[in-house]
Backbone as CSV, one residue per row, in Angstrom:
resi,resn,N_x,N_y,N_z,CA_x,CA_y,CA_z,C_x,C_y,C_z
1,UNK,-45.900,20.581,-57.061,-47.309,20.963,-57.211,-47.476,22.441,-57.576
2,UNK,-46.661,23.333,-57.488,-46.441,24.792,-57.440,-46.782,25.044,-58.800
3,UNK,-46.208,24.715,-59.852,-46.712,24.699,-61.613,-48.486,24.546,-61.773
4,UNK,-48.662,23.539,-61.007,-50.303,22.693,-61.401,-51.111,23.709,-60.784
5,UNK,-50.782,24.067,-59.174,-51.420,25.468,-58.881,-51.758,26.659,-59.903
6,UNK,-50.112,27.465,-60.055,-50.084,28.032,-61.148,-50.914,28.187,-62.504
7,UNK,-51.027,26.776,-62.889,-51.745,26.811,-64.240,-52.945,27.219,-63.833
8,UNK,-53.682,26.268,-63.139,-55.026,26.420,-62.353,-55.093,27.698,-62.032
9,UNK,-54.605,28.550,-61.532,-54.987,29.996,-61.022,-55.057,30.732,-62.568
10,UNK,-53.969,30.352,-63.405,-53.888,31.559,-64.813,-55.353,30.709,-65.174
11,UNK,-55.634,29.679,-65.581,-56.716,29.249,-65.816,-57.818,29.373,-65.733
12,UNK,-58.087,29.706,-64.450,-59.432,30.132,-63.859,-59.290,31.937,-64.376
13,UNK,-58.311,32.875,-63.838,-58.671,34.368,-64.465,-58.746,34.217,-65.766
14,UNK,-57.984,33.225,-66.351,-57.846,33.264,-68.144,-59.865,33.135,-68.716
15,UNK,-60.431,32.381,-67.835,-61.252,31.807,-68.459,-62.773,32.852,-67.950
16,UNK,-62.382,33.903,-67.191,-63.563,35.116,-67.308,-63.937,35.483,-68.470
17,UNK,-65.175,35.444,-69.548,-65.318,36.090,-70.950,-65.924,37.203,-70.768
18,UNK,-64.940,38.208,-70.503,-65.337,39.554,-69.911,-65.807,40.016,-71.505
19,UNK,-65.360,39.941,-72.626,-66.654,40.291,-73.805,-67.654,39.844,-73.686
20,UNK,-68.296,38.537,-73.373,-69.094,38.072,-73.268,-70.039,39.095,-71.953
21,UNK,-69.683,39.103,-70.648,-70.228,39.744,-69.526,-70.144,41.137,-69.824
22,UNK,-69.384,41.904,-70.564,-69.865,43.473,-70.874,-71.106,43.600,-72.070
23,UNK,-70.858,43.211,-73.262,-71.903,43.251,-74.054,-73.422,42.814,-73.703
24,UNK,-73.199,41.788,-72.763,-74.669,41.112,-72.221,-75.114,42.487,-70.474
25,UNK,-74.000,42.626,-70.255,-74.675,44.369,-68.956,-75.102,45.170,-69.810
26,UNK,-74.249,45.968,-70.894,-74.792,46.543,-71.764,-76.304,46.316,-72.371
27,UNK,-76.564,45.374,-72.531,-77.942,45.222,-73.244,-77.472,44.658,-74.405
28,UNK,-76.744,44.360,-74.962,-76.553,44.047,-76.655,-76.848,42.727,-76.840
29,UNK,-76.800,41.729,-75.909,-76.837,40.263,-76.637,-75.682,39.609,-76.290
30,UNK,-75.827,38.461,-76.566,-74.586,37.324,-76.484,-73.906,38.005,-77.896
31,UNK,-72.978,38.555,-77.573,-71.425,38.822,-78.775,-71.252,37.697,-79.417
32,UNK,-71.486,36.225,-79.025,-71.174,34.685,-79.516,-72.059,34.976,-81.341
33,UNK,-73.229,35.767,-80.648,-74.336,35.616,-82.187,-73.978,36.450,-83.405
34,UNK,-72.784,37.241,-83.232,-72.396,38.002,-84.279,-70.735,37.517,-84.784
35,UNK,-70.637,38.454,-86.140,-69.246,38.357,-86.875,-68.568,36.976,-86.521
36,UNK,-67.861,36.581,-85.440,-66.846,35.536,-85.669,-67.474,34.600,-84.359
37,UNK,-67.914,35.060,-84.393,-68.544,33.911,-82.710,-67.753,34.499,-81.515
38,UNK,-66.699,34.850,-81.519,-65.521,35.064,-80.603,-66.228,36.170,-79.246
39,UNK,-64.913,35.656,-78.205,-65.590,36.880,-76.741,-64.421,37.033,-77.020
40,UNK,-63.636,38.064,-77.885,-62.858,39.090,-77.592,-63.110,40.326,-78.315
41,UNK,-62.327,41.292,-77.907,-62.760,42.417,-78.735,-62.941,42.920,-79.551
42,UNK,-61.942,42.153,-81.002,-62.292,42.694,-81.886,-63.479,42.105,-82.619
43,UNK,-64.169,41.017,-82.017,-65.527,40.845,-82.215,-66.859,41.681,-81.116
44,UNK,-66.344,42.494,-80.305,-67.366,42.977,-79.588,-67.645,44.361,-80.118
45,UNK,-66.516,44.840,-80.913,-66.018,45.733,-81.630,-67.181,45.697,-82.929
46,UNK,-67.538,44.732,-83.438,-69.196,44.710,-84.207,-70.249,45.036,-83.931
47,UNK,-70.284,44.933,-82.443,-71.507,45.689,-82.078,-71.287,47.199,-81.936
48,UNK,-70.262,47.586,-82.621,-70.914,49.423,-82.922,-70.209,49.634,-81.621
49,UNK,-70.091,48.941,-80.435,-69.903,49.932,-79.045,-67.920,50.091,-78.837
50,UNK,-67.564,51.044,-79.166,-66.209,50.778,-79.177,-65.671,51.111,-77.167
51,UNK,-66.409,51.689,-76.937,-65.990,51.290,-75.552,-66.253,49.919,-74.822
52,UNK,-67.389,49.861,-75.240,-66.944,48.336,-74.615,-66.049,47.697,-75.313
53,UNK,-65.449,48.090,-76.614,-64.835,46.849,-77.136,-63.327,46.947,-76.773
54,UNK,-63.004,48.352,-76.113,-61.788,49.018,-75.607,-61.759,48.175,-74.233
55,UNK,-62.922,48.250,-73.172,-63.413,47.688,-72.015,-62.928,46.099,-72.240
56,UNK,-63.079,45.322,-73.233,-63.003,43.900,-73.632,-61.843,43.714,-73.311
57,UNK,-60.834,44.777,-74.190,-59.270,44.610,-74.005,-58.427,44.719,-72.981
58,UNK,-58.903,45.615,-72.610,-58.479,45.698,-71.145,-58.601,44.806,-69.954
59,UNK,-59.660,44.703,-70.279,-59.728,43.335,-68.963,-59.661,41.761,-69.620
60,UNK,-59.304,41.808,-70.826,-58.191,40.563,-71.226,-57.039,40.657,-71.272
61,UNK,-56.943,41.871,-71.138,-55.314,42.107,-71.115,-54.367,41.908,-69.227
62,UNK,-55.304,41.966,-68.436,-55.400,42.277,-67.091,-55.312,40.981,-66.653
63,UNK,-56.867,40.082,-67.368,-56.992,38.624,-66.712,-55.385,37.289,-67.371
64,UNK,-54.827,38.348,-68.240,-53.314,37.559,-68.450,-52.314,38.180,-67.848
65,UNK,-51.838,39.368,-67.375,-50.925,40.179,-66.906,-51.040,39.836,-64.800
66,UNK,-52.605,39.469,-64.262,-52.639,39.337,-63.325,-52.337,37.989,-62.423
67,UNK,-52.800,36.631,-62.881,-51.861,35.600,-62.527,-50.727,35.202,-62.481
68,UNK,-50.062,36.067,-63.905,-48.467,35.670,-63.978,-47.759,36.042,-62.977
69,UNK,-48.258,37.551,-62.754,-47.950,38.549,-61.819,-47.519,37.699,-60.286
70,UNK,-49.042,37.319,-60.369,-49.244,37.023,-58.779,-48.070,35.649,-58.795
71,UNK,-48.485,34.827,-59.822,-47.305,33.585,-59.701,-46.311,33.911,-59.153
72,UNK,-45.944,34.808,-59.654,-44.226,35.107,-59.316,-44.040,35.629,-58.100
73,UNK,-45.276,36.382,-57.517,-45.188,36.792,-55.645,-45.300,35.147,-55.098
74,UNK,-46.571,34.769,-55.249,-46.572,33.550,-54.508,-45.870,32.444,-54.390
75,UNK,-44.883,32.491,-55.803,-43.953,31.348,-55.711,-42.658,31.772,-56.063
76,UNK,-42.461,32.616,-55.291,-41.220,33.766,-55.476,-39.825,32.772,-55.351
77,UNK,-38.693,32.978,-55.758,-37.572,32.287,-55.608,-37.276,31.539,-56.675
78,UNK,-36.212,30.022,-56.917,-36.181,29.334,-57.395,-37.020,29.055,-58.752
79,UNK,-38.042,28.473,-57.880,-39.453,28.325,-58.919,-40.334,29.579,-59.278
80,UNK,-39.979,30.742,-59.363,-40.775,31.539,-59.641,-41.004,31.327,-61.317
81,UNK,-40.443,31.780,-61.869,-40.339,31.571,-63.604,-41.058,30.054,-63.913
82,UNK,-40.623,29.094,-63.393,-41.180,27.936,-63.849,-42.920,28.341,-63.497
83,UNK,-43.228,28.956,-62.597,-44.582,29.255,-61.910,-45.198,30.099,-62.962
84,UNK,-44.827,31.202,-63.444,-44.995,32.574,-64.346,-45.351,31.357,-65.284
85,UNK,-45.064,30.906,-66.150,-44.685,30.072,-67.424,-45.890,29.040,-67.186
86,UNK,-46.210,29.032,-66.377,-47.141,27.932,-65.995,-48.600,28.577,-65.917
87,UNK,-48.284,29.751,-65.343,-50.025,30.492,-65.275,-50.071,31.164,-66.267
88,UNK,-48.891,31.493,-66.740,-48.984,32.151,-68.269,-50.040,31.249,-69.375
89,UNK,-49.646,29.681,-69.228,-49.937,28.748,-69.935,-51.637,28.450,-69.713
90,UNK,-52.025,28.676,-68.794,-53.019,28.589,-68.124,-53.908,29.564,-68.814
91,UNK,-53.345,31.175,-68.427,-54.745,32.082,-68.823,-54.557,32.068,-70.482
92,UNK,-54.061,31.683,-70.920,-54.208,31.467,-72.634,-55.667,30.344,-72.359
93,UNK,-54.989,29.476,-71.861,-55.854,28.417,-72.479,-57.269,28.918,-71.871
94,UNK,-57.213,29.477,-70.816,-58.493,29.573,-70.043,-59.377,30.433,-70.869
95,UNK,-58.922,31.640,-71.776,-59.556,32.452,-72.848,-59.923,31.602,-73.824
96,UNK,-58.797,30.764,-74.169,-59.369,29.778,-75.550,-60.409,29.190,-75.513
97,UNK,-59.938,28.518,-74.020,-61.392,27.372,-73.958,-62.118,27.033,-72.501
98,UNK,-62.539,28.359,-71.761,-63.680,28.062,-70.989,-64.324,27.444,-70.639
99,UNK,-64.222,26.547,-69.494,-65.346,25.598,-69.000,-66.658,26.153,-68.723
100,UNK,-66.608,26.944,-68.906,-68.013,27.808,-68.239,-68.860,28.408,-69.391
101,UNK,-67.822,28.361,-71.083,-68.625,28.490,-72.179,-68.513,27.220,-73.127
102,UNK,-68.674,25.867,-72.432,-68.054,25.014,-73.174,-67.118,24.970,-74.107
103,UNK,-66.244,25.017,-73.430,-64.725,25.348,-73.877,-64.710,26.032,-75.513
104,UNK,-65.167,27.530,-75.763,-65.506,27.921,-76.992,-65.224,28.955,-76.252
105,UNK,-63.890,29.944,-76.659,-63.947,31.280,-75.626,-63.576,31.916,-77.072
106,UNK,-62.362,32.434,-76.952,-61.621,33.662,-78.208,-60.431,33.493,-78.144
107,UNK,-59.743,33.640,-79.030,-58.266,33.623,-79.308,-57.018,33.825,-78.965
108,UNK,-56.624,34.293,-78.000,-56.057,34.546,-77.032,-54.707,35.768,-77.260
109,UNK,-55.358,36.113,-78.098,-54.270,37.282,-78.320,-54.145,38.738,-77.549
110,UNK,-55.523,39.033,-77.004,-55.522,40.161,-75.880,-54.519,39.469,-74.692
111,UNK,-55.418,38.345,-74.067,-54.849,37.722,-73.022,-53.240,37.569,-73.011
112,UNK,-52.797,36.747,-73.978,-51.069,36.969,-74.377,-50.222,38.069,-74.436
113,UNK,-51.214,39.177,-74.679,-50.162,40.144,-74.548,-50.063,40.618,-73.069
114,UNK,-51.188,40.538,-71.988,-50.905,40.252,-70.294,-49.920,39.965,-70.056
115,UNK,-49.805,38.705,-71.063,-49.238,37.229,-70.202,-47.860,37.746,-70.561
116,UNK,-47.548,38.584,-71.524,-45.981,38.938,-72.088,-45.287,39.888,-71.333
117,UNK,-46.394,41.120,-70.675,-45.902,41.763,-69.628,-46.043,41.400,-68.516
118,UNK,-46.398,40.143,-68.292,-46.565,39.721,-66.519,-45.190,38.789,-66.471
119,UNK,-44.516,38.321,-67.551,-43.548,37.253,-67.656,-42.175,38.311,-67.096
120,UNK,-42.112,39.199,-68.120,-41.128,40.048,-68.691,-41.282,41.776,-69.317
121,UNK,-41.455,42.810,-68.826,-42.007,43.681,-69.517,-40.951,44.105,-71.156
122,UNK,-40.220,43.660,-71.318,-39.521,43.860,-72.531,-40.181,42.984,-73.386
123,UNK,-40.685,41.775,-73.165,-41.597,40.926,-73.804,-43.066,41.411,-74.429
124,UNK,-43.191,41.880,-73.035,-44.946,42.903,-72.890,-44.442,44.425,-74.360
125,UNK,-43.374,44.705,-73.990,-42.994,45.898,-74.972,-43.262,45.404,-76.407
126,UNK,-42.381,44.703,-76.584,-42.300,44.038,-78.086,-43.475,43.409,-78.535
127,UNK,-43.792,42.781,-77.990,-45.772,42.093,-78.403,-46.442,43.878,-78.871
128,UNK,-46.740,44.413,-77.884,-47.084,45.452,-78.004,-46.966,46.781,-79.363
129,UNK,-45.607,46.787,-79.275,-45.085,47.356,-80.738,-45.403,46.980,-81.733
130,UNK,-45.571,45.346,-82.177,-45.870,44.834,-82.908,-47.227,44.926,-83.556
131,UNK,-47.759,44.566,-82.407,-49.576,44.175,-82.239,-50.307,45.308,-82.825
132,UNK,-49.667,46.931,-82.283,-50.177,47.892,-82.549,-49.831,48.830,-83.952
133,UNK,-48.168,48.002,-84.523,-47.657,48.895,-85.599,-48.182,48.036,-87.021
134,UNK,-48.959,47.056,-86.930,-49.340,45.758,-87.669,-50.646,46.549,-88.019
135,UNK,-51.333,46.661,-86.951,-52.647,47.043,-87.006,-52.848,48.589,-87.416
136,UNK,-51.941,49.404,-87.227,-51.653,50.543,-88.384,-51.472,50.462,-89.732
137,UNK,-50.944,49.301,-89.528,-50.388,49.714,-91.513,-51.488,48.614,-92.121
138,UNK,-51.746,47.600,-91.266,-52.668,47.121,-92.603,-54.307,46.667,-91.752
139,UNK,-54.740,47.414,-90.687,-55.948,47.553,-90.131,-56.844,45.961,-89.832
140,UNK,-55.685,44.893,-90.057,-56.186,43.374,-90.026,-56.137,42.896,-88.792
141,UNK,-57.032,42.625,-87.919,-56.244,42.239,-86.278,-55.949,41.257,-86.421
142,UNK,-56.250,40.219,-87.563,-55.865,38.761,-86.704,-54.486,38.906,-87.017
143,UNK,-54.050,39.547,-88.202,-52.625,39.650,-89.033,-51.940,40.407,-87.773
144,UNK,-52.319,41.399,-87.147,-51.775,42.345,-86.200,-51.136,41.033,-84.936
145,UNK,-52.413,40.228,-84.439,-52.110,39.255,-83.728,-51.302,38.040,-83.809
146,UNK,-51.546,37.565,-84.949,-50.499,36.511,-85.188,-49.104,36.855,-85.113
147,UNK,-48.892,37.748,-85.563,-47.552,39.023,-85.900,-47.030,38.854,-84.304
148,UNK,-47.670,39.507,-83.254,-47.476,39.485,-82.128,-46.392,38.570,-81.353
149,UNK,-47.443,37.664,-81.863,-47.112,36.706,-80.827,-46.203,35.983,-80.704
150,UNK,-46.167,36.066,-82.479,-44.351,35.593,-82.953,-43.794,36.357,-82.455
151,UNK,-43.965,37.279,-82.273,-42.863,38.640,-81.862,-42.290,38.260,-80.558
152,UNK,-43.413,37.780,-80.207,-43.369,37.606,-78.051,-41.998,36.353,-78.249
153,UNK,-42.423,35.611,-78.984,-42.063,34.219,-78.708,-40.358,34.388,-78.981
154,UNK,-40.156,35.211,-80.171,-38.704,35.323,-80.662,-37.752,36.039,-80.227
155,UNK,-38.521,36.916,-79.155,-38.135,37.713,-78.426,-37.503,37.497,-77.041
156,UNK,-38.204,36.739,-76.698,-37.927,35.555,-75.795,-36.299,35.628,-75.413
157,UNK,-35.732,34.874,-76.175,-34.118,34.436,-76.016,-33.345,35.499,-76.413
158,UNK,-33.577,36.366,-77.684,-33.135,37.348,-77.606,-32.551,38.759,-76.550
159,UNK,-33.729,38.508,-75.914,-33.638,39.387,-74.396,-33.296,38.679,-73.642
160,UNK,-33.004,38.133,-73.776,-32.407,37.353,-72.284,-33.391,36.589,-71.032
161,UNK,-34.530,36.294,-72.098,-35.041,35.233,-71.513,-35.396,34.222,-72.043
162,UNK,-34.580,33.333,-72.010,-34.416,31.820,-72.631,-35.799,30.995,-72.138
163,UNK,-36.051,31.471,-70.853,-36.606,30.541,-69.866,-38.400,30.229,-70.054
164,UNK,-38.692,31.838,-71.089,-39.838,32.105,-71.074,-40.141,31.498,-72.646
165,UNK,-39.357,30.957,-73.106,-39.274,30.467,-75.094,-40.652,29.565,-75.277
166,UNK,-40.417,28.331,-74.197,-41.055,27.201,-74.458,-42.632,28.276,-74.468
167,UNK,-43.027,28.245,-72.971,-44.844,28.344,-73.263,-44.469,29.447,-74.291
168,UNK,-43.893,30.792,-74.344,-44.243,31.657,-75.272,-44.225,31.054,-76.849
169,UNK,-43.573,30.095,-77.039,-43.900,29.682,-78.602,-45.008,28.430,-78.568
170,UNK,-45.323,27.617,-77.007,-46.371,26.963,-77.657,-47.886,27.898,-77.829
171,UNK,-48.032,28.814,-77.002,-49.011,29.797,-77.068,-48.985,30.398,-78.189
172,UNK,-48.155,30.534,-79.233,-47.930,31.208,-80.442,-48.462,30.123,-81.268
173,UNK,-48.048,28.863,-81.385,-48.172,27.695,-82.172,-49.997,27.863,-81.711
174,UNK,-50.306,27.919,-80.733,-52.099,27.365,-80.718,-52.465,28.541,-80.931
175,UNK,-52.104,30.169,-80.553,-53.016,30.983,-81.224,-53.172,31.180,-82.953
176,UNK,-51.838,30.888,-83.713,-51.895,30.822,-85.015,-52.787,29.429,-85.134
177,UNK,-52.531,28.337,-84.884,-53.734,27.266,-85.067,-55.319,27.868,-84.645
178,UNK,-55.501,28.195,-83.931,-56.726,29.249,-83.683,-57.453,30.089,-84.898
179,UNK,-56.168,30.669,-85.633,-56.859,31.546,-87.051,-56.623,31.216,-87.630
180,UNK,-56.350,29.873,-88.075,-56.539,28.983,-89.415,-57.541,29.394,-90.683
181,UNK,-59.076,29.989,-89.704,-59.567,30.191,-91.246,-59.175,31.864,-91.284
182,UNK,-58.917,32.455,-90.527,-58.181,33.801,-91.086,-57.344,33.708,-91.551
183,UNK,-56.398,33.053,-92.020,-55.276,32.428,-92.618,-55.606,32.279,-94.049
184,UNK,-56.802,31.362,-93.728,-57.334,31.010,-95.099,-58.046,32.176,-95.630
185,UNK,-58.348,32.995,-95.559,-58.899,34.107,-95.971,-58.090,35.052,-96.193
186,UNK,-57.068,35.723,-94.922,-56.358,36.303,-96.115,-55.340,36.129,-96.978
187,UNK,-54.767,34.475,-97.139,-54.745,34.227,-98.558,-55.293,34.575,-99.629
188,UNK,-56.517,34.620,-99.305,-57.690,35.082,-100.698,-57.515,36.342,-100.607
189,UNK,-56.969,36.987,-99.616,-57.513,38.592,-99.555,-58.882,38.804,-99.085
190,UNK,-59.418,37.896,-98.548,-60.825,38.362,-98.085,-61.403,38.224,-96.538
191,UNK,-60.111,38.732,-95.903,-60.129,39.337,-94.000,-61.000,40.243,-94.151
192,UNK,-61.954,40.426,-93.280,-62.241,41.518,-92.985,-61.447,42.894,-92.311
193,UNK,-61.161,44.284,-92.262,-60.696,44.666,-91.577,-61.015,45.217,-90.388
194,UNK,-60.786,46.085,-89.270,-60.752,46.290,-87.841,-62.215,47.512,-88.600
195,UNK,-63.379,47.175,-87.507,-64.321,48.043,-87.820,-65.251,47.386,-88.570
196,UNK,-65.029,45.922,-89.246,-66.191,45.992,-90.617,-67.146,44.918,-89.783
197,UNK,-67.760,44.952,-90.125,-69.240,44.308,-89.645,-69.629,42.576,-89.533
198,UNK,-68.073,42.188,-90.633,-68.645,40.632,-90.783,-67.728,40.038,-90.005
């Protein structure tokens, strides 16, 4: 039962839409009504307020870094990793798809990179490097993100954690299914980049 817990706990922090609850304290509106529909940041990041949209990241980055975390105290030993891997699996999905916003949340690429330093911080490193040296050179987040997550996932066995492969590549497989039409767009060349309005 220790896994099903697990998920359930990453699940429930996964599924806070802290973009959603800062932009609406702020005064701005449901974030849902602009650019991509999305409650993560680089859609809260349209409304002009870059602290909150800094604020967004952070506490998606937190609500994935903090269950894994705890997994691994509470089900310390043996099953710890199988536990991590399990709430890992959880606060993805809980960002994706929210019961509390009819399962319509955001993409889970803040949250994943939590989930990469709550697993493993060499994991958390490499997502990180990636996420941020992507988004330098060509200012595209979803490109920055997708990039990532492969990164997380391949990284995985490389470092010497075999154990963390599975959820880290199915979380890779559903966040790239996630930006399908960013996919399709910048094929065309027509992403928006980090900052633009649509």
């Amino acid at each position: 039962m220790e896994p099903l817990f697990a998920a359930l706990l990453g699940y429930l922090a996964g599924s806070i839409p802290f973009g959603l609850l800062l932009t609406k304290a702020a005064g701005l509106g449901d974030v849902r009504s602009i650019g991509s529909g999305n409650i993560g940041a680089t859609n809260v990041l349209r409304t002009g307020n870059k602290g909150l949209a800094a604020g967004t990241l952070l506490l998606d980055l937190v609500k994935g870094f903090a269950p894994v975390f705890a997994a691994g105290l509470i089900w310390a030993g043996d099953n710890s990793d199988v536990a991590k891997a399990f709430a890992a699996g959880g606060a993805v999905l809980g960002h994706c798809f929210p019961v509390w916003l009819g399962f319509k949340g955001g993409k889970g690429v803040a949250t994943n990179a939590g989930v990469a330093f709550g697993l493993a911080w060499p994991l958390g490193l490499v997502y990180a490097l990636i996420w941020v040296s992507m988004l330098a050179i060509f200012r595209i987040s979803s490109l920055a993100g997708m990039s990532a997550v492969i990164a997380a996932a391949a990284a995985a066995p490389l470092f010497g954690f075999p154990q963390f492969f599975p959820v880290l590549a199915a979380i890779a497989g559903l966040i790239v299914y996630l930006h399908r039409e960013n996919i399709a767009r910048l094929t065309k060349g027509e992403e928006p980049k980090v900052g633009s309005k649509k």
